[in-house]
mmCIF file of C-alpha atoms in Angstrom:
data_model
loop_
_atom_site.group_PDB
_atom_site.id
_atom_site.type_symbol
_atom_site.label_atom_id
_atom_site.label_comp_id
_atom_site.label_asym_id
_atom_site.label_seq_id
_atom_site.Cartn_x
_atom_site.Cartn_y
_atom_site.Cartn_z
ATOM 1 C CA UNK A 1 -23.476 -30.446 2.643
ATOM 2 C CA UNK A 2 -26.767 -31.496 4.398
ATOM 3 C CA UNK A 3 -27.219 -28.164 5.954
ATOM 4 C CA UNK A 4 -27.162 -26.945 2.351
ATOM 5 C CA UNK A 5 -29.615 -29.442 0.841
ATOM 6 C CA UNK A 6 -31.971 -29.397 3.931
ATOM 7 C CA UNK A 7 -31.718 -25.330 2.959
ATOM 8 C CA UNK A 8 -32.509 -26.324 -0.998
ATOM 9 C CA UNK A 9 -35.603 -28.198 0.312
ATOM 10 C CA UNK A 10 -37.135 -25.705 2.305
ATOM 11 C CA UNK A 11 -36.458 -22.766 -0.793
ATOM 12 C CA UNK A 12 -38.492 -25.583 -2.934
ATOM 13 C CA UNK A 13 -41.029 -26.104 -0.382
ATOM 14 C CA UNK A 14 -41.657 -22.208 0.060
ATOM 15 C CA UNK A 15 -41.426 -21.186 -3.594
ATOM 16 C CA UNK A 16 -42.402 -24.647 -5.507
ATOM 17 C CA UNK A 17 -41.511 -25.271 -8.386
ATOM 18 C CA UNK A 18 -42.026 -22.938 -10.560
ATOM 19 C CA UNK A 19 -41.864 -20.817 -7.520
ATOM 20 C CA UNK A 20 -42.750 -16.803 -7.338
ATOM 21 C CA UNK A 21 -40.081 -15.611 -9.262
ATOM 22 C CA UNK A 22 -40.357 -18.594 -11.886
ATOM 23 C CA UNK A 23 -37.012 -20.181 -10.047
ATOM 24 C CA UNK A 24 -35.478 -20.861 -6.861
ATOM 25 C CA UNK A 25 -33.466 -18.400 -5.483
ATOM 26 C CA UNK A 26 -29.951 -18.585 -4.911
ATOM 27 C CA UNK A 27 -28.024 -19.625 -1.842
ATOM 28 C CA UNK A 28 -26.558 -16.902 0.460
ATOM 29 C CA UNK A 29 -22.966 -16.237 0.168
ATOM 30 C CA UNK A 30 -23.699 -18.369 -3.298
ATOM 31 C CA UNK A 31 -20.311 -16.975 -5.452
ATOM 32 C CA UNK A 32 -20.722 -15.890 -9.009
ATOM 33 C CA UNK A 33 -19.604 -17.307 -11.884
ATOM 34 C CA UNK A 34 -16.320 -15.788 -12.988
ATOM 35 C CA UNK A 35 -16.606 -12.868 -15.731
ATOM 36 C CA UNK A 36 -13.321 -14.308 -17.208
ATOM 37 C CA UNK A 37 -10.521 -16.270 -17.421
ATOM 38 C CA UNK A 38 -7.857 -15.836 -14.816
ATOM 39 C CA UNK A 39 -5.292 -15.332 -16.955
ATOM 40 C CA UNK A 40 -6.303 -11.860 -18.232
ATOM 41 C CA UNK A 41 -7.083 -11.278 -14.425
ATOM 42 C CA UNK A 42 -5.216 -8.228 -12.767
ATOM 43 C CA UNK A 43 -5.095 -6.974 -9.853
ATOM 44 C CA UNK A 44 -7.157 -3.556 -8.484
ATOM 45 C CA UNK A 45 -4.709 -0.641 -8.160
ATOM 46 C CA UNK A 46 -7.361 1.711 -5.804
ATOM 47 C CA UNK A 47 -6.435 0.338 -2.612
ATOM 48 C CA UNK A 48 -3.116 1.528 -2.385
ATOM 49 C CA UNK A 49 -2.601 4.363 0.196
ATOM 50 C CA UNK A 50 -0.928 7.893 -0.519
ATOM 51 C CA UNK A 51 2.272 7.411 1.686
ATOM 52 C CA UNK A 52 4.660 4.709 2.163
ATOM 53 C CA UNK A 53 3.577 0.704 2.319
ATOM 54 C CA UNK A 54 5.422 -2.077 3.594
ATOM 55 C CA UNK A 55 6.379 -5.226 1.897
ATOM 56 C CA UNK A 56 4.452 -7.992 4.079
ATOM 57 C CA UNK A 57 1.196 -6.497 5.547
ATOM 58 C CA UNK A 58 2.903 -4.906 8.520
ATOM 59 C CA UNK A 59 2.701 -1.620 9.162
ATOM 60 C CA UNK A 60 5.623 0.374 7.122
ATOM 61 C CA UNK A 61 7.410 3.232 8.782
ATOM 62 C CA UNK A 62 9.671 5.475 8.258
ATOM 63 C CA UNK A 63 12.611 5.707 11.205
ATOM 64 C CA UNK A 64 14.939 8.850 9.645
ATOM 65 C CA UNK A 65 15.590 11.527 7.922
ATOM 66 C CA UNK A 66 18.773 12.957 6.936
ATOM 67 C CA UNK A 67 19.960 16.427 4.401
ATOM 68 C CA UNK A 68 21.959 16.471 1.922
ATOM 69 C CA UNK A 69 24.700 18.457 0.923
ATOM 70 C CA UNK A 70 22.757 19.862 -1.742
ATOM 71 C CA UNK A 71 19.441 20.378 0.217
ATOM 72 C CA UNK A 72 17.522 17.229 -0.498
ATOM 73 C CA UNK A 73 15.882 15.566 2.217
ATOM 74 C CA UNK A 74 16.247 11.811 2.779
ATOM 75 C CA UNK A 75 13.765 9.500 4.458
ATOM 76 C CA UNK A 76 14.284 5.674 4.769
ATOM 77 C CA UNK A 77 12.532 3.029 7.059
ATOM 78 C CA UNK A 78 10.800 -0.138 6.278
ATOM 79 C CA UNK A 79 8.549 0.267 3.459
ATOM 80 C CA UNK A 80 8.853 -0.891 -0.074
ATOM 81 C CA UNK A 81 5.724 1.361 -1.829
ATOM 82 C CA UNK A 82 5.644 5.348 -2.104
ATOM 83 C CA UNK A 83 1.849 5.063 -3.648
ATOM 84 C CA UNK A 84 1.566 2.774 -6.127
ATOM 85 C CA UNK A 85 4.818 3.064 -7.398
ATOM 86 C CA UNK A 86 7.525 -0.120 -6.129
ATOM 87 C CA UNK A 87 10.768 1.497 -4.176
ATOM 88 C CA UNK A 88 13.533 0.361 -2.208
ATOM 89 C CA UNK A 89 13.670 1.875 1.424
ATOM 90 C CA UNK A 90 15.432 5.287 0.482
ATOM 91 C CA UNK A 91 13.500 8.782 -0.571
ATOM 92 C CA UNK A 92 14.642 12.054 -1.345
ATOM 93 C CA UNK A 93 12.551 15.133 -2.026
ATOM 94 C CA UNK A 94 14.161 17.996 -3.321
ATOM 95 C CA UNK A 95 14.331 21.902 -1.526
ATOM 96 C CA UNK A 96 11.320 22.969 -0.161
ATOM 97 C CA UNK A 97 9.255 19.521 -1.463
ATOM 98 C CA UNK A 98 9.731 17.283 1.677
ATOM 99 C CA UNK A 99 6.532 19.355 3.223
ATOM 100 C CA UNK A 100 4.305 19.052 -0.016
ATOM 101 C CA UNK A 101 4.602 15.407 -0.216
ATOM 102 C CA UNK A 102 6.653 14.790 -3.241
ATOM 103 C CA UNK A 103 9.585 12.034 -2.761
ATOM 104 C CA UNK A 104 11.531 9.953 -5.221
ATOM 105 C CA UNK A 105 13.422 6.792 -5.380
ATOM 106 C CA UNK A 106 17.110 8.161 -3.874
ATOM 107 C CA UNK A 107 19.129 5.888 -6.067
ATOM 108 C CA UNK A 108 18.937 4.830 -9.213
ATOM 109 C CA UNK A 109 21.669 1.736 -8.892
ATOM 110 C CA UNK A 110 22.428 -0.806 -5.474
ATOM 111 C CA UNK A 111 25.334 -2.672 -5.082
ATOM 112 C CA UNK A 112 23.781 -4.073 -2.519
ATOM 113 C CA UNK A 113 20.284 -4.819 -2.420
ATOM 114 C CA UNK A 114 18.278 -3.515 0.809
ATOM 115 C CA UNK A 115 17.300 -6.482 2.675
ATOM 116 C CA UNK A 116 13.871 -8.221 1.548
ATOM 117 C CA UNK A 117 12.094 -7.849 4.933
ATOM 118 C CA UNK A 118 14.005 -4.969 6.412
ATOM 119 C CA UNK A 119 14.956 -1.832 5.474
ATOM 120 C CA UNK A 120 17.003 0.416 7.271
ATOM 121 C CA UNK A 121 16.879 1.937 10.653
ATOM 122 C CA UNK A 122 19.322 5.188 10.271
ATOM 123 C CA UNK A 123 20.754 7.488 6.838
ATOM 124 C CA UNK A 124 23.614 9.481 7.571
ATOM 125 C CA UNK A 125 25.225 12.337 5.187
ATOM 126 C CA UNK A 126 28.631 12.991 5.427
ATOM 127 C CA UNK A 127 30.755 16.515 4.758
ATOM 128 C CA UNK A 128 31.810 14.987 1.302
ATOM 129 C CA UNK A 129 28.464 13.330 0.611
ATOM 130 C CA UNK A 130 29.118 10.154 1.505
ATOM 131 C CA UNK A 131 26.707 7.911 2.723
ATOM 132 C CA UNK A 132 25.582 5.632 5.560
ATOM 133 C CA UNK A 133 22.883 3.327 5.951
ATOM 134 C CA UNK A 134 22.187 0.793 8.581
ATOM 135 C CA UNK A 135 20.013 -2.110 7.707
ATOM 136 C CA UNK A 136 17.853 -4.142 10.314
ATOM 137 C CA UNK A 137 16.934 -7.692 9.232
ATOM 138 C CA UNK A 138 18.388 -11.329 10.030
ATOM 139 C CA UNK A 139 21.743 -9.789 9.058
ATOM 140 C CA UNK A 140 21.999 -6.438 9.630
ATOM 141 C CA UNK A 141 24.701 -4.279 8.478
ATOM 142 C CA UNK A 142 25.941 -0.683 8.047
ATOM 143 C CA UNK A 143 26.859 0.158 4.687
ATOM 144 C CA UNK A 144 28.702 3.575 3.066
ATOM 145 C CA UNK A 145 28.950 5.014 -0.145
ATOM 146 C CA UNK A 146 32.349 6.834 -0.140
ATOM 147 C CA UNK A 147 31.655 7.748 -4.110
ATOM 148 C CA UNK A 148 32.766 3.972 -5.211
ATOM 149 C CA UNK A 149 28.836 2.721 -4.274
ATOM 150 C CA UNK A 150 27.668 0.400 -1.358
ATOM 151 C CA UNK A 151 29.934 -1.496 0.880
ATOM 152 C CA UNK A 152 29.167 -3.399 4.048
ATOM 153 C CA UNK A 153 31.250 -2.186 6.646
ATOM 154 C CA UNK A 154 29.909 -3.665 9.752
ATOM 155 C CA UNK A 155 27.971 -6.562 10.528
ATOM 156 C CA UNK A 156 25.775 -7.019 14.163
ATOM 157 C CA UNK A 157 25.993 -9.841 15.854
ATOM 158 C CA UNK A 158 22.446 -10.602 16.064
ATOM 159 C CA UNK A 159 19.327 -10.000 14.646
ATOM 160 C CA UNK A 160 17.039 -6.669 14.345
ATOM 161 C CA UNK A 161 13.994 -6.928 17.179
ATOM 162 C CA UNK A 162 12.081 -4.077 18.662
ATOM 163 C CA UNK A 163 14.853 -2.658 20.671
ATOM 164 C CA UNK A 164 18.092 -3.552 18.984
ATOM 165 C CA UNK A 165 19.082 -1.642 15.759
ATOM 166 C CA UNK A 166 21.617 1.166 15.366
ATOM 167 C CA UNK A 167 19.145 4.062 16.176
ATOM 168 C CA UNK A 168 21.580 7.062 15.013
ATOM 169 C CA UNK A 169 24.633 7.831 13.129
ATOM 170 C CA UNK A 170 26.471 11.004 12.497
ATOM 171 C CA UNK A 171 29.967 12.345 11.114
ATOM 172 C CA UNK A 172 31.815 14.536 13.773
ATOM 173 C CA UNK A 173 35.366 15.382 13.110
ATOM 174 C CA UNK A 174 36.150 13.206 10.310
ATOM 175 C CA UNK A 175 34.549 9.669 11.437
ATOM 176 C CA UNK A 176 31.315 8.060 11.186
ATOM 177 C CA UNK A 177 29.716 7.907 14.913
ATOM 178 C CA UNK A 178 26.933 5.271 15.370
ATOM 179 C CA UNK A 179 24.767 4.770 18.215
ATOM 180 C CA UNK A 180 21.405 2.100 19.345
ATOM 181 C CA UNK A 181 21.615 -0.840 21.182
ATOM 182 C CA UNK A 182 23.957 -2.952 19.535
ATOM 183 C CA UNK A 183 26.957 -5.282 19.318
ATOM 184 C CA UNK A 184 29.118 -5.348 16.183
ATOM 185 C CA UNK A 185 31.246 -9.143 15.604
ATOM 186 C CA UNK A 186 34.004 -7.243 16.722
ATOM 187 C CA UNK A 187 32.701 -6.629 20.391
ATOM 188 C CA UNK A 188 32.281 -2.489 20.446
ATOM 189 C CA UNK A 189 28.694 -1.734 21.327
ATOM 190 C CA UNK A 190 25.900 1.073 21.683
ATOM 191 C CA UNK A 191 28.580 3.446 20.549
ATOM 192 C CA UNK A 192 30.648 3.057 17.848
ATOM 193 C CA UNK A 193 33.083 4.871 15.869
ATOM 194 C CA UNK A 194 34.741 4.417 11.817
ATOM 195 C CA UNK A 195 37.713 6.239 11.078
ATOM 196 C CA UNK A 196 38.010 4.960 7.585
ATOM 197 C CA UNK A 197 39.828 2.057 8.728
ATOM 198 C CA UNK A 198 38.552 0.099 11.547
ATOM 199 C CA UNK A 199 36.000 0.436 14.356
ATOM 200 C CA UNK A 200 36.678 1.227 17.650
ATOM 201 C CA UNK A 201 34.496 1.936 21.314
ATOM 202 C CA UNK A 202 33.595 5.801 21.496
ATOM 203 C CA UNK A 203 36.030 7.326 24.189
ATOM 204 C CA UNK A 204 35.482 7.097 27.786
ATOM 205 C CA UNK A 205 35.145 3.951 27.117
ATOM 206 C CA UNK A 206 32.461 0.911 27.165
ATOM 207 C CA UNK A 207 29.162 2.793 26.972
ATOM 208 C CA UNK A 208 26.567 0.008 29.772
ATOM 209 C CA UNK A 209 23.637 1.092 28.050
ATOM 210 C CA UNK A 210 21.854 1.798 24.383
ATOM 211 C CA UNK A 211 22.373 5.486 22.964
ATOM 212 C CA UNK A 212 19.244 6.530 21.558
ATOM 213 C CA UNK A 213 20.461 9.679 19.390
ATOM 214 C CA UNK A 214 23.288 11.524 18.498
ATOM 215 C CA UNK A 215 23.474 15.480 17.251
ATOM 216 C CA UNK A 216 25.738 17.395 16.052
ATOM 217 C CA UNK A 217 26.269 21.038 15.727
ATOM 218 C CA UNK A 218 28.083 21.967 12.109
ATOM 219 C CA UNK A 219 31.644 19.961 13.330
ATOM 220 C CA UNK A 220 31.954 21.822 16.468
ATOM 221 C CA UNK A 221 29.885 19.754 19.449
ATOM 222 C CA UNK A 222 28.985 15.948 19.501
ATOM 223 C CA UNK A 223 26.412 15.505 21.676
ATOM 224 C CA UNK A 224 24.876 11.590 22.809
ATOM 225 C CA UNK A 225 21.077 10.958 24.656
ATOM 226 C CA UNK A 226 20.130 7.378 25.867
ATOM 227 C CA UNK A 227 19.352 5.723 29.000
ATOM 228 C CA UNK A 228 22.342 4.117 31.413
ATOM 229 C CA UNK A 229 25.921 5.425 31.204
ATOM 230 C CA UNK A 230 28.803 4.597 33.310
ATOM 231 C CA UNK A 231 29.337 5.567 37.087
ATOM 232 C CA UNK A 232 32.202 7.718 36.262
ATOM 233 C CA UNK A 233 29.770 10.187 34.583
ATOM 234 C CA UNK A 234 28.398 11.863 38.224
ATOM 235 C CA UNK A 235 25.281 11.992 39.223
ATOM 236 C CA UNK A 236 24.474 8.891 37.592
ATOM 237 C CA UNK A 237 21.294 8.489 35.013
ATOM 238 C CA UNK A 238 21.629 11.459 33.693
ATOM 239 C CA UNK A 239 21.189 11.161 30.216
ATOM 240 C CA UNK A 240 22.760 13.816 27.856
ATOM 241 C CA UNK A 241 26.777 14.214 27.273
ATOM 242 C CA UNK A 242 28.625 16.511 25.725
ATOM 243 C CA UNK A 243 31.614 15.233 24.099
ATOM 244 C CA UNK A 244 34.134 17.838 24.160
ATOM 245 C CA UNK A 245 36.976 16.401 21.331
ATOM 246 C CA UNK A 246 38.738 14.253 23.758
ATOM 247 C CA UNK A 247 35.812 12.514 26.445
ATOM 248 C CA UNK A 248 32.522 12.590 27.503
ATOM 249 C CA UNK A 249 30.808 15.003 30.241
ATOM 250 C CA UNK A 250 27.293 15.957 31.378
ATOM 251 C CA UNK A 251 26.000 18.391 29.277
ATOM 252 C CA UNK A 252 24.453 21.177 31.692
ATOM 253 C CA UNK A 253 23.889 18.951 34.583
ATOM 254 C CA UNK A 254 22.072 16.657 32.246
ATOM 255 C CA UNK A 255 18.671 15.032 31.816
ATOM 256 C CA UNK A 256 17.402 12.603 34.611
ATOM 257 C CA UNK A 257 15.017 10.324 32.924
ATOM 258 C CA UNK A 258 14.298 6.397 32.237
ATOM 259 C CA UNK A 259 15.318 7.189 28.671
ATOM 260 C CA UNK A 260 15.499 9.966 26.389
ATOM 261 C CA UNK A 261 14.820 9.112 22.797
ATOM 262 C CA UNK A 262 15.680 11.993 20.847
ATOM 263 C CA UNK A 263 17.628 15.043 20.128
ATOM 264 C CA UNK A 264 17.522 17.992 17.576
ATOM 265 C CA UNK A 265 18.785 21.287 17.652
ATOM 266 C CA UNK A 266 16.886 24.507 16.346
ATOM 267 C CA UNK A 267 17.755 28.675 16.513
ATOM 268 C CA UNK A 268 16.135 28.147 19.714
ATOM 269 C CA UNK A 269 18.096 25.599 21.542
ATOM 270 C CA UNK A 270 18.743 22.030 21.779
ATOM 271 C CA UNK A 271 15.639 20.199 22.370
ATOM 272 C CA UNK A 272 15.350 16.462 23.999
ATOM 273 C CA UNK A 273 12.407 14.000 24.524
ATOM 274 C CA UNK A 274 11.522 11.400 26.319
ATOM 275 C CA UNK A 275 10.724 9.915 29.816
ATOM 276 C CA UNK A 276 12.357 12.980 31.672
ATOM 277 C CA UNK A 277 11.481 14.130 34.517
ATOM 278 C CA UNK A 278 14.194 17.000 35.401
ATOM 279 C CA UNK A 279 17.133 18.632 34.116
ATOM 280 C CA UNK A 280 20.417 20.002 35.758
ATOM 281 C CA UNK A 281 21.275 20.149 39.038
ATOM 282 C CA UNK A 282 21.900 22.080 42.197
ATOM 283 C CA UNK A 283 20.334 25.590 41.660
ATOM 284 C CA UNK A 284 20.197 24.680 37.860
ATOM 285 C CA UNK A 285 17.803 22.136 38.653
ATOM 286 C CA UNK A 286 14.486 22.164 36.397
ATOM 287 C CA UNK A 287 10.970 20.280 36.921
ATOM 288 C CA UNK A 288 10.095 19.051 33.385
ATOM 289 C CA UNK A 289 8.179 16.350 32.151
ATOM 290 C CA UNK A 290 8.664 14.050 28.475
ATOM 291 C CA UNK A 291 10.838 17.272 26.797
ATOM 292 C CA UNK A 292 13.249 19.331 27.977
ATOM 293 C CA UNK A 293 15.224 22.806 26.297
ATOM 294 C CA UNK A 294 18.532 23.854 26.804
ATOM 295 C CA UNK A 295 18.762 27.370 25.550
ATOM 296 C CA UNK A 296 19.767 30.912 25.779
ATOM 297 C CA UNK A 297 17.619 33.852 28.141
ATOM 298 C CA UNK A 298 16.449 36.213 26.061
#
């Protein structure tokens, strides 16, 4: 306050009274007198952004994508604006939109509603349409929609942070798969498998280490990337299995890396990033660095 008078006096001072301009001249950072009354006060819609926002001020994202039986892409993360327009974590864009930018709230009705400062960390289809979401939060759960709407199915025994979620989830022969770094109430962890009825460890049993993706080719091959798996897997560390219907085995030698973080498969091969560094073994061994290809000589 005496900073400000002290600045008052010297403006006087300098410009006297009636002063060059007839007055003295406001303060810096002086504010303006409102234009209005604050109850017919809204707020400006032209700093929105063209993508997806998040609900608190941190950045939003969006963590998968999944296609559905009738050739609509889904995308769901943590974000709770597409523009200016308020959404719940789940888009879908029809054929041939997903690349031009033009998404729509998934669902019109929730059972359940997506949790306030979440969203979800994996969308699954399955071959009847149902489908799976897995929620990350204070709480998180995995939910289906078998046709009857949302139902919790599974509940994590502790909280979402940066490294444990369910990262994945797929059907293969009749049963939901998930995968991430996780432990459900029940004790089965990293890789987990619904059969309708209850949840059970993926065969071969306890996976040591999180499972970072999980693809599968039509209903025919399952296959699992992450980072540690159990010594009975030879040569250790190495990343990619193949399960073949009944247990788990390296999938061409494998991938030796700290970690490899995703999976998809394309008319050219399967493809797999991360922190690799080689792939296969013996005289099948391969010098590659962050991705890696498993296809077919042409």
């Amino acid at each position: 306050m005496a900073q400000a008078q002290a600045q008052v006096a010297r403006a006087v001072a300098v410009w006297g009274a009636g002063g060059a301009g007839g007055a003295v001249p406001p303060l810096p950072c002086t504010p303006d007198a409102l234009p209005g009354a604050l109850a017919d006060a809204r707020w400006d819609t032209r700093f929105t952004v063209a993508g997806v926002a998040g609900p608190d001020g941190d950045a939003p994202h969006v963590a998968d994508f999944a296609r559905d039986l009738d050739g609509t892409v889904l995308a769901t993360g943590r974000f709770r604006w597409l523009g200016a327009e308020r959404v719940e974590p789940l888009l879908r864009a029809a054929p041939g939109q997903a690349s031009a930018g033009v998404w729509a709230p998934a669902r019109d009705t929730w059972e359940i509603a997506p949790p306030e400062f979440g969203g979800f960390s994996s969308v699954a289809v399955g071959p009847a349409g149902e489908l799976a979401l897995a929620t990350t939060g204070l709480s998180p759960q995995i939910w289906i929609d078998s046709g009857a709407g949302l139902q919790a199915i599974a509940q994590l025994n502790a909280a979402s942070d940066a490294f444990d979620y369910v990262r994945s989830m797929a059907w293969y022969d009749g049963a939901l798969w998930v995968a991430g770094w996780f432990t459900l109430t029940n004790g089965v962890s990293n890789l987990a498998v619904w059969d309708g009825v209850e949840w059970t460890q993926a065969p071969n049993g306890i996976i040591d280490g999180p499972v970072y993706d999980l693809l599968v080719d039509g209903q025919t091959t399952l296959v699992a990337a992450g980072t540690l798996w159990r010594g009975e897997f030879p040569p250790q560390e190495r990343m990619v299995l193949r399960f073949d219907g009944t247990r788990f085995d390296w999938l061409a030698g494998g991938v030796a890396a700290n970690f490899v973080s995703d999976a998809a498969v394309t008319a050219e091969g399967l493809w797999f990033a991360g922190a690799i560094a080689e792939t296969g073994v013996g005289a099948d061994r391969v010098s590659t660095v962050g991705i890696a290809r498993l296809g077919w000589p042409r």
